[in-house]
mmCIF file with all atom_site columns, C-alpha atoms in Angstrom:
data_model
loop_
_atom_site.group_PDB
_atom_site.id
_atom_site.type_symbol
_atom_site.label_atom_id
_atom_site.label_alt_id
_atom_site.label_comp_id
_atom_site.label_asym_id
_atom_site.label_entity_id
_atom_site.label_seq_id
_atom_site.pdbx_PDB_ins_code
_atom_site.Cartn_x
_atom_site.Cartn_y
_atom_site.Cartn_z
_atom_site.occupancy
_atom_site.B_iso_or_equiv
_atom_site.pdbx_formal_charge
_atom_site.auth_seq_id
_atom_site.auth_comp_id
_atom_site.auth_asym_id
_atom_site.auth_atom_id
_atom_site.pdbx_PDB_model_num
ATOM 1   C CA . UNK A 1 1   ? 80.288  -51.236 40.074 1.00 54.00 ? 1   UNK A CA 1
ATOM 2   C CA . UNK A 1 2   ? 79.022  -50.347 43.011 1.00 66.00 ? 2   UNK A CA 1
ATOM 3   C CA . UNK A 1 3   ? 77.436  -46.554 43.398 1.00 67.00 ? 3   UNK A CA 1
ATOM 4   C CA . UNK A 1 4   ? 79.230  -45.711 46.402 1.00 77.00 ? 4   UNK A CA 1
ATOM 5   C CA . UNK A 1 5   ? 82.729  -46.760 44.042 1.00 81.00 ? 5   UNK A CA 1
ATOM 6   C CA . UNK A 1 6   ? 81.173  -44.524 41.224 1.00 79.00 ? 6   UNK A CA 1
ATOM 7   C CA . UNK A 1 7   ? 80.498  -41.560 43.603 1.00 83.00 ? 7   UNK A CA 1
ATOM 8   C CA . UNK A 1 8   ? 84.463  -42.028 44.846 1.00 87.00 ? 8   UNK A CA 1
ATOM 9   C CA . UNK A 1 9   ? 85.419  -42.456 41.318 1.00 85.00 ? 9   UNK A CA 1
ATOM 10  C CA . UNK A 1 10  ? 83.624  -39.116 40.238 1.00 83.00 ? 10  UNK A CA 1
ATOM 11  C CA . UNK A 1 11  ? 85.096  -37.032 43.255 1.00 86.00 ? 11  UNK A CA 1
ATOM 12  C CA . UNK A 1 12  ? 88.511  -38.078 42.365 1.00 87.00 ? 12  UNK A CA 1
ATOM 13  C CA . UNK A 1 13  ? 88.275  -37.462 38.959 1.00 85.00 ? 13  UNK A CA 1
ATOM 14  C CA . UNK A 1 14  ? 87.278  -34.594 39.256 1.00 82.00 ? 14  UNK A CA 1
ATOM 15  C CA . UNK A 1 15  ? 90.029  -33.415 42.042 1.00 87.00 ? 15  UNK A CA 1
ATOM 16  C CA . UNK A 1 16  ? 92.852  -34.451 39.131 1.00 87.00 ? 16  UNK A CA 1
ATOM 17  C CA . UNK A 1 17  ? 91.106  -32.694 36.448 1.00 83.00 ? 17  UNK A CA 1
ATOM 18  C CA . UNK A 1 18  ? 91.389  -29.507 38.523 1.00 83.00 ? 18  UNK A CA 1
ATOM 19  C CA . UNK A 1 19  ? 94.770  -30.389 39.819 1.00 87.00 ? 19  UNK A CA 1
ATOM 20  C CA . UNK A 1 20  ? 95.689  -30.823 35.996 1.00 85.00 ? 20  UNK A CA 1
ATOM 21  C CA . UNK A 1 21  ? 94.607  -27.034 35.176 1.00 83.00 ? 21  UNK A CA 1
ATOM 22  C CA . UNK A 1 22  ? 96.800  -25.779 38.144 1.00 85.00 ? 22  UNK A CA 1
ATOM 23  C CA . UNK A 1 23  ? 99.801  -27.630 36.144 1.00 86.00 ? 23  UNK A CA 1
ATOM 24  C CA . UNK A 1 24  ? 99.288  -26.868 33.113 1.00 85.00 ? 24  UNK A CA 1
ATOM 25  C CA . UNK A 1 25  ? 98.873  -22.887 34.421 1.00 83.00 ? 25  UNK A CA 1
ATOM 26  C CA . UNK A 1 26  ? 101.914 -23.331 36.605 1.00 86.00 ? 26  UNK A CA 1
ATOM 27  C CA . UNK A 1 27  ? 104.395 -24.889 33.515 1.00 87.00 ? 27  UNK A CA 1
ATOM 28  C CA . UNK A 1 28  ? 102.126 -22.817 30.922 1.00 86.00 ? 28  UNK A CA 1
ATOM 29  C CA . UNK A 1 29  ? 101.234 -19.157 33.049 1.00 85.00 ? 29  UNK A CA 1
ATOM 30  C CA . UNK A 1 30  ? 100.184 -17.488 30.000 1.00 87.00 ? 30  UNK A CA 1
ATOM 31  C CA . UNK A 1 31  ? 97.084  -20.451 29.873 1.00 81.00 ? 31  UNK A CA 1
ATOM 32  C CA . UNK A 1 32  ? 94.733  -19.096 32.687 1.00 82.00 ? 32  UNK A CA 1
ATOM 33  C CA . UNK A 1 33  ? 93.662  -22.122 34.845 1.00 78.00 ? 33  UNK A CA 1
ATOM 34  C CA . UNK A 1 34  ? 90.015  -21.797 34.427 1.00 80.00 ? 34  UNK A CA 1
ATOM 35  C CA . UNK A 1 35  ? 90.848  -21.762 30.557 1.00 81.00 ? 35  UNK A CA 1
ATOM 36  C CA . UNK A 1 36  ? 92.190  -24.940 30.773 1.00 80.00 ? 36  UNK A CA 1
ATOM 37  C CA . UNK A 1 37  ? 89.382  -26.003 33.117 1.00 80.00 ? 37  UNK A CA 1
ATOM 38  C CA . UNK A 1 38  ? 87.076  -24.836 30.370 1.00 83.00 ? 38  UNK A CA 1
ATOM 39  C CA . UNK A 1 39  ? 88.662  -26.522 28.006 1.00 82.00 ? 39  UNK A CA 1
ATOM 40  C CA . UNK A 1 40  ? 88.131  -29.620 30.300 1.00 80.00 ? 40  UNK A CA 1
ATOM 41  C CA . UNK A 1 41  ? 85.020  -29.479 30.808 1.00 83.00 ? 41  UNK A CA 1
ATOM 42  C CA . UNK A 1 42  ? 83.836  -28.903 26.862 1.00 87.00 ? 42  UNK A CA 1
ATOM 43  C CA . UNK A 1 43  ? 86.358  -32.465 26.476 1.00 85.00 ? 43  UNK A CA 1
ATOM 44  C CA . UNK A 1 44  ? 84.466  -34.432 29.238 1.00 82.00 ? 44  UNK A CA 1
ATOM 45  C CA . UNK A 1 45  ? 81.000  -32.648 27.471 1.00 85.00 ? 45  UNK A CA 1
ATOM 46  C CA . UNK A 1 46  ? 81.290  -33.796 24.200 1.00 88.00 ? 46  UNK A CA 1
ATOM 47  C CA . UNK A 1 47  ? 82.356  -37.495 26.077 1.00 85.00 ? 47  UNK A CA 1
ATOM 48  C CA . UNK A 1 48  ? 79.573  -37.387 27.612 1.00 84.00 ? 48  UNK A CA 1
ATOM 49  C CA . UNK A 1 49  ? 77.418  -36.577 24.899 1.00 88.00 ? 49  UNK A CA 1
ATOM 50  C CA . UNK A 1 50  ? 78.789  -39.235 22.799 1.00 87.00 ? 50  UNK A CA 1
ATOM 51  C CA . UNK A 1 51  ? 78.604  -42.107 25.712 1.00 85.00 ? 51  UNK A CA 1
ATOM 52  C CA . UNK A 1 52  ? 74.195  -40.600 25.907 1.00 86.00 ? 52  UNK A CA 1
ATOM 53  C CA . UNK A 1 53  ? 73.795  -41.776 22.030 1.00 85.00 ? 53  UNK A CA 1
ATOM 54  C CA . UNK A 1 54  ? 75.764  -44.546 22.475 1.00 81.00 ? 54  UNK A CA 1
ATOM 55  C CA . UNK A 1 55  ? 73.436  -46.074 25.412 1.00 77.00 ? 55  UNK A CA 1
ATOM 56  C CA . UNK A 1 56  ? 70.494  -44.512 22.854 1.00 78.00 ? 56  UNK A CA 1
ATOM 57  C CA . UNK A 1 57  ? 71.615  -46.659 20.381 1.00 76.00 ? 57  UNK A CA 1
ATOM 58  C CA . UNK A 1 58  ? 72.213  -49.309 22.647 1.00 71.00 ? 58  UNK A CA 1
ATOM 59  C CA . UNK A 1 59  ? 68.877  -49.330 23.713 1.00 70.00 ? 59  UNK A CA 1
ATOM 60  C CA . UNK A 1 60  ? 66.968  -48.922 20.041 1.00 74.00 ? 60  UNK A CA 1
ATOM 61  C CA . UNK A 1 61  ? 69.081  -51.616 18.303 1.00 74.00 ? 61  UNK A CA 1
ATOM 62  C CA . UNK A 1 62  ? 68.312  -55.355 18.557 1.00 74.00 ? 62  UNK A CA 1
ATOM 63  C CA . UNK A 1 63  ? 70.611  -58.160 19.478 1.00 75.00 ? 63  UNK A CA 1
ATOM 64  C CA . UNK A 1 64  ? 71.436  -61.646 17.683 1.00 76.00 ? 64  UNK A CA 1
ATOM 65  C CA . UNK A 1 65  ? 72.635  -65.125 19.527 1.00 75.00 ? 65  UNK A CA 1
ATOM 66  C CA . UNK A 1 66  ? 72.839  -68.503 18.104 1.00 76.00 ? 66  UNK A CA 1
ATOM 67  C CA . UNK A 1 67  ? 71.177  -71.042 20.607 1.00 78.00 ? 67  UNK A CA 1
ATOM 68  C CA . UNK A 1 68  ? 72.019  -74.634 20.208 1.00 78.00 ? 68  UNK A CA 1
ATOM 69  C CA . UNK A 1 69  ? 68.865  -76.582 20.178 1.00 77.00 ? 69  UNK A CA 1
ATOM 70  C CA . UNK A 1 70  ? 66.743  -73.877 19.334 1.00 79.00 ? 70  UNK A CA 1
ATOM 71  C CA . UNK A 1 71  ? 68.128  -71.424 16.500 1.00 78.00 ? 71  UNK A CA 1
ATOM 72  C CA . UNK A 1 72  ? 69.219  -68.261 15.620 1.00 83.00 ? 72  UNK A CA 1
ATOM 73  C CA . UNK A 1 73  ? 67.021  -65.021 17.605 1.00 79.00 ? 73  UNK A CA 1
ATOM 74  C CA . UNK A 1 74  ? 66.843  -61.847 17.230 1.00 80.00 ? 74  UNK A CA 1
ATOM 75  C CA . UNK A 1 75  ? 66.028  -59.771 20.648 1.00 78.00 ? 75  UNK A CA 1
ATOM 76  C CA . UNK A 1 76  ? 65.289  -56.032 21.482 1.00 73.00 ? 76  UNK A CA 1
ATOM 77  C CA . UNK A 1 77  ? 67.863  -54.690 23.555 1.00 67.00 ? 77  UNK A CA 1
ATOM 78  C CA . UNK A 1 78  ? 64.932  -53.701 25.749 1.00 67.00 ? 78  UNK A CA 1
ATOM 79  C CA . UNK A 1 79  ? 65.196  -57.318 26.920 1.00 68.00 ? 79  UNK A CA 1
ATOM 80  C CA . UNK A 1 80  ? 68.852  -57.439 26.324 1.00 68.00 ? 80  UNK A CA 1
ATOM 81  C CA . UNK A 1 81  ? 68.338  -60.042 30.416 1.00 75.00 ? 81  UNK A CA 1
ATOM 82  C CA . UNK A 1 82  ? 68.475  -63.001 30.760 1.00 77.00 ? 82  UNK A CA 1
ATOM 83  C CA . UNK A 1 83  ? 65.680  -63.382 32.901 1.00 81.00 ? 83  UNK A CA 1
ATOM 84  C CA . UNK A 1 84  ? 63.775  -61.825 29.744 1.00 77.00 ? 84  UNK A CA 1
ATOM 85  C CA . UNK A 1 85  ? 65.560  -63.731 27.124 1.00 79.00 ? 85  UNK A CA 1
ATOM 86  C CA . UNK A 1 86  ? 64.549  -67.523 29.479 1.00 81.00 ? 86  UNK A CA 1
ATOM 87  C CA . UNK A 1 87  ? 60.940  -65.882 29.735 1.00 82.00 ? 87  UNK A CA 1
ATOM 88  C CA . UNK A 1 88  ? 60.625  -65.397 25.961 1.00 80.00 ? 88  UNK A CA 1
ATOM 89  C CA . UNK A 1 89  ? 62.005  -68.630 24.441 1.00 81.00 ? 89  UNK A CA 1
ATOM 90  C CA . UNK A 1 90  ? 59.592  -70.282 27.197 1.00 82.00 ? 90  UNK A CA 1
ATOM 91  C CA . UNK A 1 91  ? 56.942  -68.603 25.732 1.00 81.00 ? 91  UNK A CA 1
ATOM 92  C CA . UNK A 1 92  ? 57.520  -69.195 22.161 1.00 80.00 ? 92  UNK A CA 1
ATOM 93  C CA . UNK A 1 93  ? 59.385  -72.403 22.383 1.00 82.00 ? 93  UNK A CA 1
ATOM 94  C CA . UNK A 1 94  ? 58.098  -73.984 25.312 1.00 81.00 ? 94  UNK A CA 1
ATOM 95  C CA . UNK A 1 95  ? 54.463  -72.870 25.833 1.00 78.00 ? 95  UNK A CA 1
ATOM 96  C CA . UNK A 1 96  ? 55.618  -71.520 28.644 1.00 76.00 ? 96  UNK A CA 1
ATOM 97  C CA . UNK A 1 97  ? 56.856  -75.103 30.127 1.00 76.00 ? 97  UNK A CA 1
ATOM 98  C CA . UNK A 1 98  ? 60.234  -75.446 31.538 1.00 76.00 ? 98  UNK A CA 1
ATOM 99  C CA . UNK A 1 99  ? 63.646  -75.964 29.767 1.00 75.00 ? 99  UNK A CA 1
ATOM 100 C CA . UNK A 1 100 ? 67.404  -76.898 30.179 1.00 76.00 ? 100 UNK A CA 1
ATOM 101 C CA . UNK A 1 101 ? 68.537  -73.471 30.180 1.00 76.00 ? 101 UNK A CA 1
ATOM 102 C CA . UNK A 1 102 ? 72.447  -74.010 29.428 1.00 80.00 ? 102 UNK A CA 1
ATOM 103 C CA . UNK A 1 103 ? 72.433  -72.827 25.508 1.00 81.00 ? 103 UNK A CA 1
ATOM 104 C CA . UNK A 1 104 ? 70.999  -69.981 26.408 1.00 78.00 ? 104 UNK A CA 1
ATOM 105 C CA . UNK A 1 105 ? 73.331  -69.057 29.523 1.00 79.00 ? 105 UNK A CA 1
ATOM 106 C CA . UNK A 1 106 ? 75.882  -70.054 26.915 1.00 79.00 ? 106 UNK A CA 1
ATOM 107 C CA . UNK A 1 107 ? 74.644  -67.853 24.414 1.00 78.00 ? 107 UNK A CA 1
ATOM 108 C CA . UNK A 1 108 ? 73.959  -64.959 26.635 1.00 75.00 ? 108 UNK A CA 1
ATOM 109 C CA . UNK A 1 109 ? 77.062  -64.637 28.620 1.00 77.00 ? 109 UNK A CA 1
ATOM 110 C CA . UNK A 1 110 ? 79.679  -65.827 25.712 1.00 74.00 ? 110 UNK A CA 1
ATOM 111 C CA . UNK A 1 111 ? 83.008  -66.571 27.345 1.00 69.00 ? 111 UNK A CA 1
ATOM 112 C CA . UNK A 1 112 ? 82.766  -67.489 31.161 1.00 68.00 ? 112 UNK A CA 1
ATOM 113 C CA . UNK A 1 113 ? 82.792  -64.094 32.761 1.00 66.00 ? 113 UNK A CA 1
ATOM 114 C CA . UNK A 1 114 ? 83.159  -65.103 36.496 1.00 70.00 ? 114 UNK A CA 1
ATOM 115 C CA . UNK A 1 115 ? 86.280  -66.460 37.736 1.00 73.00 ? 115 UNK A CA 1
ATOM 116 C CA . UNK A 1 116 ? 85.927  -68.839 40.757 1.00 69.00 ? 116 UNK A CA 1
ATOM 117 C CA . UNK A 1 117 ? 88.145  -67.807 43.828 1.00 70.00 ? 117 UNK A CA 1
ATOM 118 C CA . UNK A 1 118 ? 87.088  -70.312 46.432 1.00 71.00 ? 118 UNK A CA 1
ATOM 119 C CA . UNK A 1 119 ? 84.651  -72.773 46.637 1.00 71.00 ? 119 UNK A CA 1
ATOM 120 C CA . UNK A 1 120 ? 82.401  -73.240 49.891 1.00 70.00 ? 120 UNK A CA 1
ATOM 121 C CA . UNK A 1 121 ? 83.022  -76.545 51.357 1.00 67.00 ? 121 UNK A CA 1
ATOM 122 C CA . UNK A 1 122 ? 79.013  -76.674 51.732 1.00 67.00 ? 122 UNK A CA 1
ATOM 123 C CA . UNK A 1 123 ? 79.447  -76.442 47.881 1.00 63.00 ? 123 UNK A CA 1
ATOM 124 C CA . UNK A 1 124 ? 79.932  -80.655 47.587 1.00 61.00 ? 124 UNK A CA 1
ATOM 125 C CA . UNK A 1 125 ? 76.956  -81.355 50.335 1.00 60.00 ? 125 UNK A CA 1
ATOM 126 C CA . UNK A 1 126 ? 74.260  -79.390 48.064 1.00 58.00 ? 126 UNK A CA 1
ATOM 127 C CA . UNK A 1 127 ? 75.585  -80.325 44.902 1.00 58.00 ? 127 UNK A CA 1
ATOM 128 C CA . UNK A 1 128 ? 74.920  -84.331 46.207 1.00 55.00 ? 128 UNK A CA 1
ATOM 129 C CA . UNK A 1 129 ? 71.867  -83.143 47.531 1.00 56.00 ? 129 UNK A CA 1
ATOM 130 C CA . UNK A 1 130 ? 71.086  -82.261 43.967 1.00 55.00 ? 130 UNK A CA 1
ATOM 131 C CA . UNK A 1 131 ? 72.397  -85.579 42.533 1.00 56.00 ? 131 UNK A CA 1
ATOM 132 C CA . UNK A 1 132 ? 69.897  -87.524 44.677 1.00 67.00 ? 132 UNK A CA 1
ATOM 133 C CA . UNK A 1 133 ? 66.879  -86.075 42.556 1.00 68.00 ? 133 UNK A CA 1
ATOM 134 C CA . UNK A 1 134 ? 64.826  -88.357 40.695 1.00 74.00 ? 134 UNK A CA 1
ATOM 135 C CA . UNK A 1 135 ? 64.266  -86.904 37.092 1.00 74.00 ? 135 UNK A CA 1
ATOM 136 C CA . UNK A 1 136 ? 61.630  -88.542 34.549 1.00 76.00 ? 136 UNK A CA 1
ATOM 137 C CA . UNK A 1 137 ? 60.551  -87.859 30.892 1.00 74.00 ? 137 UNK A CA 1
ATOM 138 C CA . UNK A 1 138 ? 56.556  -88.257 30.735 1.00 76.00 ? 138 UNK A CA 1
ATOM 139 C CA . UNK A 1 139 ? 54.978  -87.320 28.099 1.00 73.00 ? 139 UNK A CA 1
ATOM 140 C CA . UNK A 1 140 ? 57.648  -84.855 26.817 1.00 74.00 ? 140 UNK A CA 1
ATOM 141 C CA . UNK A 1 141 ? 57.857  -83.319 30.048 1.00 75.00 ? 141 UNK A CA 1
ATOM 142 C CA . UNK A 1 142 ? 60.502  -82.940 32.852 1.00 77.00 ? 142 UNK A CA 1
ATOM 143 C CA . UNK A 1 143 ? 59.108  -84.532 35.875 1.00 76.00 ? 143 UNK A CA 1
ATOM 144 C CA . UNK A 1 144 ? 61.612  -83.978 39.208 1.00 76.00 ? 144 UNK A CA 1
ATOM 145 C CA . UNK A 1 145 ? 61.277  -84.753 42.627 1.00 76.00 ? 145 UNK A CA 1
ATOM 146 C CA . UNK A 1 146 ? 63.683  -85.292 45.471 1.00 71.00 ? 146 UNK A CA 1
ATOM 147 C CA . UNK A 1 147 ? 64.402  -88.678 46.467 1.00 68.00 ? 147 UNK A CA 1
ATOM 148 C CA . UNK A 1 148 ? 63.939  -87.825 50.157 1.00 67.00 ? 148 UNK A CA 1
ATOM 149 C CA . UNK A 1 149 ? 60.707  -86.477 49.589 1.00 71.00 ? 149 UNK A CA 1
ATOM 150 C CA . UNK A 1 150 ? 59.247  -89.177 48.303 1.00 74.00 ? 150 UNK A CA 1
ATOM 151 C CA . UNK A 1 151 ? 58.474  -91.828 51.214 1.00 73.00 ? 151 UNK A CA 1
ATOM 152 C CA . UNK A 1 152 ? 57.990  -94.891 48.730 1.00 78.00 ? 152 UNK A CA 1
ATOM 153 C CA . UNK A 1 153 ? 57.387  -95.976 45.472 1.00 79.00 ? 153 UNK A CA 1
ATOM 154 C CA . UNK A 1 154 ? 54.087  -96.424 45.551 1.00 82.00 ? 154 UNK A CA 1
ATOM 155 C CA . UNK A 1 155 ? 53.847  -92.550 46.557 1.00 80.00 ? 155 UNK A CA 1
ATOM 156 C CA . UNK A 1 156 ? 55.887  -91.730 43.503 1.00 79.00 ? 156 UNK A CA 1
ATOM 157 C CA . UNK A 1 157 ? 53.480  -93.822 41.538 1.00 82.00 ? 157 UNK A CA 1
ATOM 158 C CA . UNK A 1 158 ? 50.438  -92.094 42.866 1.00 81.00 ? 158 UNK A CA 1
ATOM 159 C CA . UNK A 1 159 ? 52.129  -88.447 42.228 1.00 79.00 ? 159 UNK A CA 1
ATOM 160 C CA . UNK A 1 160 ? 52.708  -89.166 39.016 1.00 80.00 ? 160 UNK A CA 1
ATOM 161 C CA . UNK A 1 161 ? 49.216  -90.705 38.088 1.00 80.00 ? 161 UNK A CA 1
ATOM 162 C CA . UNK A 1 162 ? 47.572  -87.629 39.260 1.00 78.00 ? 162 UNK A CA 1
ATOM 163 C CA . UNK A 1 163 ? 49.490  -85.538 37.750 1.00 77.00 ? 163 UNK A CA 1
ATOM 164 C CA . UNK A 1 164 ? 49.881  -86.309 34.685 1.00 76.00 ? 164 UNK A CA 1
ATOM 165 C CA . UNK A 1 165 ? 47.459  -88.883 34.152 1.00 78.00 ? 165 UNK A CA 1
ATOM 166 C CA . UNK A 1 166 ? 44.641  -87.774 35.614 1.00 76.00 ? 166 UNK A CA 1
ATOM 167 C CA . UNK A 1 167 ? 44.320  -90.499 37.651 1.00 77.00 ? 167 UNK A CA 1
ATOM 168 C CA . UNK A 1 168 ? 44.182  -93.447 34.859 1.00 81.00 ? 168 UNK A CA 1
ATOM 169 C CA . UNK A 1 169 ? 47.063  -96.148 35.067 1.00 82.00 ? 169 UNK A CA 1
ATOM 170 C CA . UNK A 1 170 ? 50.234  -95.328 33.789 1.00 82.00 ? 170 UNK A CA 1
ATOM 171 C CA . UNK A 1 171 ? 51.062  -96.607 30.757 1.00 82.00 ? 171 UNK A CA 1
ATOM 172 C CA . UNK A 1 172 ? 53.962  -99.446 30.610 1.00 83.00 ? 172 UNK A CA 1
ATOM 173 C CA . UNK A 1 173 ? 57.104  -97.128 29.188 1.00 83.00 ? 173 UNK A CA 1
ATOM 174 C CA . UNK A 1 174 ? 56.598  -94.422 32.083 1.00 83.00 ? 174 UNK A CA 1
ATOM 175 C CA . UNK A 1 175 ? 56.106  -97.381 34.862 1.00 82.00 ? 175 UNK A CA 1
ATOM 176 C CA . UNK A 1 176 ? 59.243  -98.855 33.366 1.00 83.00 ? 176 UNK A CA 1
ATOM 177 C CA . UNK A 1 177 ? 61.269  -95.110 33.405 1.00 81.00 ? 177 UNK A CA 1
ATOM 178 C CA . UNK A 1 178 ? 59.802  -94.634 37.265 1.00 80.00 ? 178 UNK A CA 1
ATOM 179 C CA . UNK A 1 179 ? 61.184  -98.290 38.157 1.00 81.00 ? 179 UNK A CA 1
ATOM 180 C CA . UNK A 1 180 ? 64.317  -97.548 36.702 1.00 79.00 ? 180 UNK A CA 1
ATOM 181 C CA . UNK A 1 181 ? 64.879  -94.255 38.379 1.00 76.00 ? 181 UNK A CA 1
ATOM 182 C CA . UNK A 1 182 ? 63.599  -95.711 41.508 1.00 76.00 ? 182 UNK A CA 1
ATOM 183 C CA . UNK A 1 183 ? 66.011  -98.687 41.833 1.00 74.00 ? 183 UNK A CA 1
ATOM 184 C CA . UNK A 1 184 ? 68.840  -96.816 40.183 1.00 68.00 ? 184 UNK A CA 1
ATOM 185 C CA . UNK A 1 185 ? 72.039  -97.080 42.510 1.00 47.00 ? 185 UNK A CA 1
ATOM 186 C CA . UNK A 1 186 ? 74.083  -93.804 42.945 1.00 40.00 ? 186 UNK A CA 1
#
């Protein structure tokens, strides 16, 4: 929620609760108004106080998910994001190396909290655009590059000798996986 929408939220509240004194002192007029409003007020207090240990709580206790593919964790609410949550598994899991990230978006979110209402017609032109991406296993690790930037095979050859071979030949299984990539029809 936006803070403006709180701020509105808080003034009108607030308006009713005093408009519900002036009732209850016009159907009730031996209650006093501002005894009902002090009545009100110790009611929204203790809320208040209770919705303070609550988030307390909240914030001290620590948080389980089941991952597929990588296991049961148990995370301080502290890093109760998922920005956090990516960060750490990357760490631990990973050394610090990229991963498919759907488990723990899965995890994380649960059910499928956002609703689509319309999609932007760009939507289908970037999500081909993403489809034309040339994606390799070597040596255990995810090795992408867009098809368009990538002038010709021998350049994709070269790329990936450097980087992950140091410069030595490629060995026969990767040459075979960049071959098949390259010629692969869409």
């Amino acid at each position: 929620m936006k803070v403006d929408k709180i701020i509105w939220w808080t003034i009108f509240s607030g308006i009713v609760g005093v408009l519900i004194c002036v009732y209850i002192h016009y159907r009730c007029p031996q209650i006093e108004t501002w005894k009902a409003f002090d009545v009100l007020e110790t009611i929204l207090g203790y809320v208040a106080n209770l919705a303070i240990v609550a988030a307390a709580l909240r914030f001290i206790l620590k948080k389980n998910l089941n991952i597929k593919g990588i296991g049961k964790i148990r995370i301080s609410q502290t890093y109760d994001n998922i920005q956090d949550l990516t960060n750490l598994i990357s760490r631990y899991f990973y050394e610090g190396k990229n991963f498919h990230r759907t488990p723990v978006l899965d995890a994380f979110y649960g059910e499928n909290p956002m609703r689509v209402l319309e999609e932007d017609p760009e939507y289908k032109k970037f999500s081909e655009d993403a489809s034309n991406l040339i994606k390799l296993n070597i040596k255990g690790e995810e090795f992408v590059v867009k098809r368009s930037a990538v002038r010709s095979l021998e350049a994709l050859l070269d790329a990936v000798r450097w980087m992950h071979f140091k410069g030595e030949d490629i060995d026969k299984e990767t040459r075979s996986a960049i071959y098949t990539e390259w010629y692969k029809i869409n």
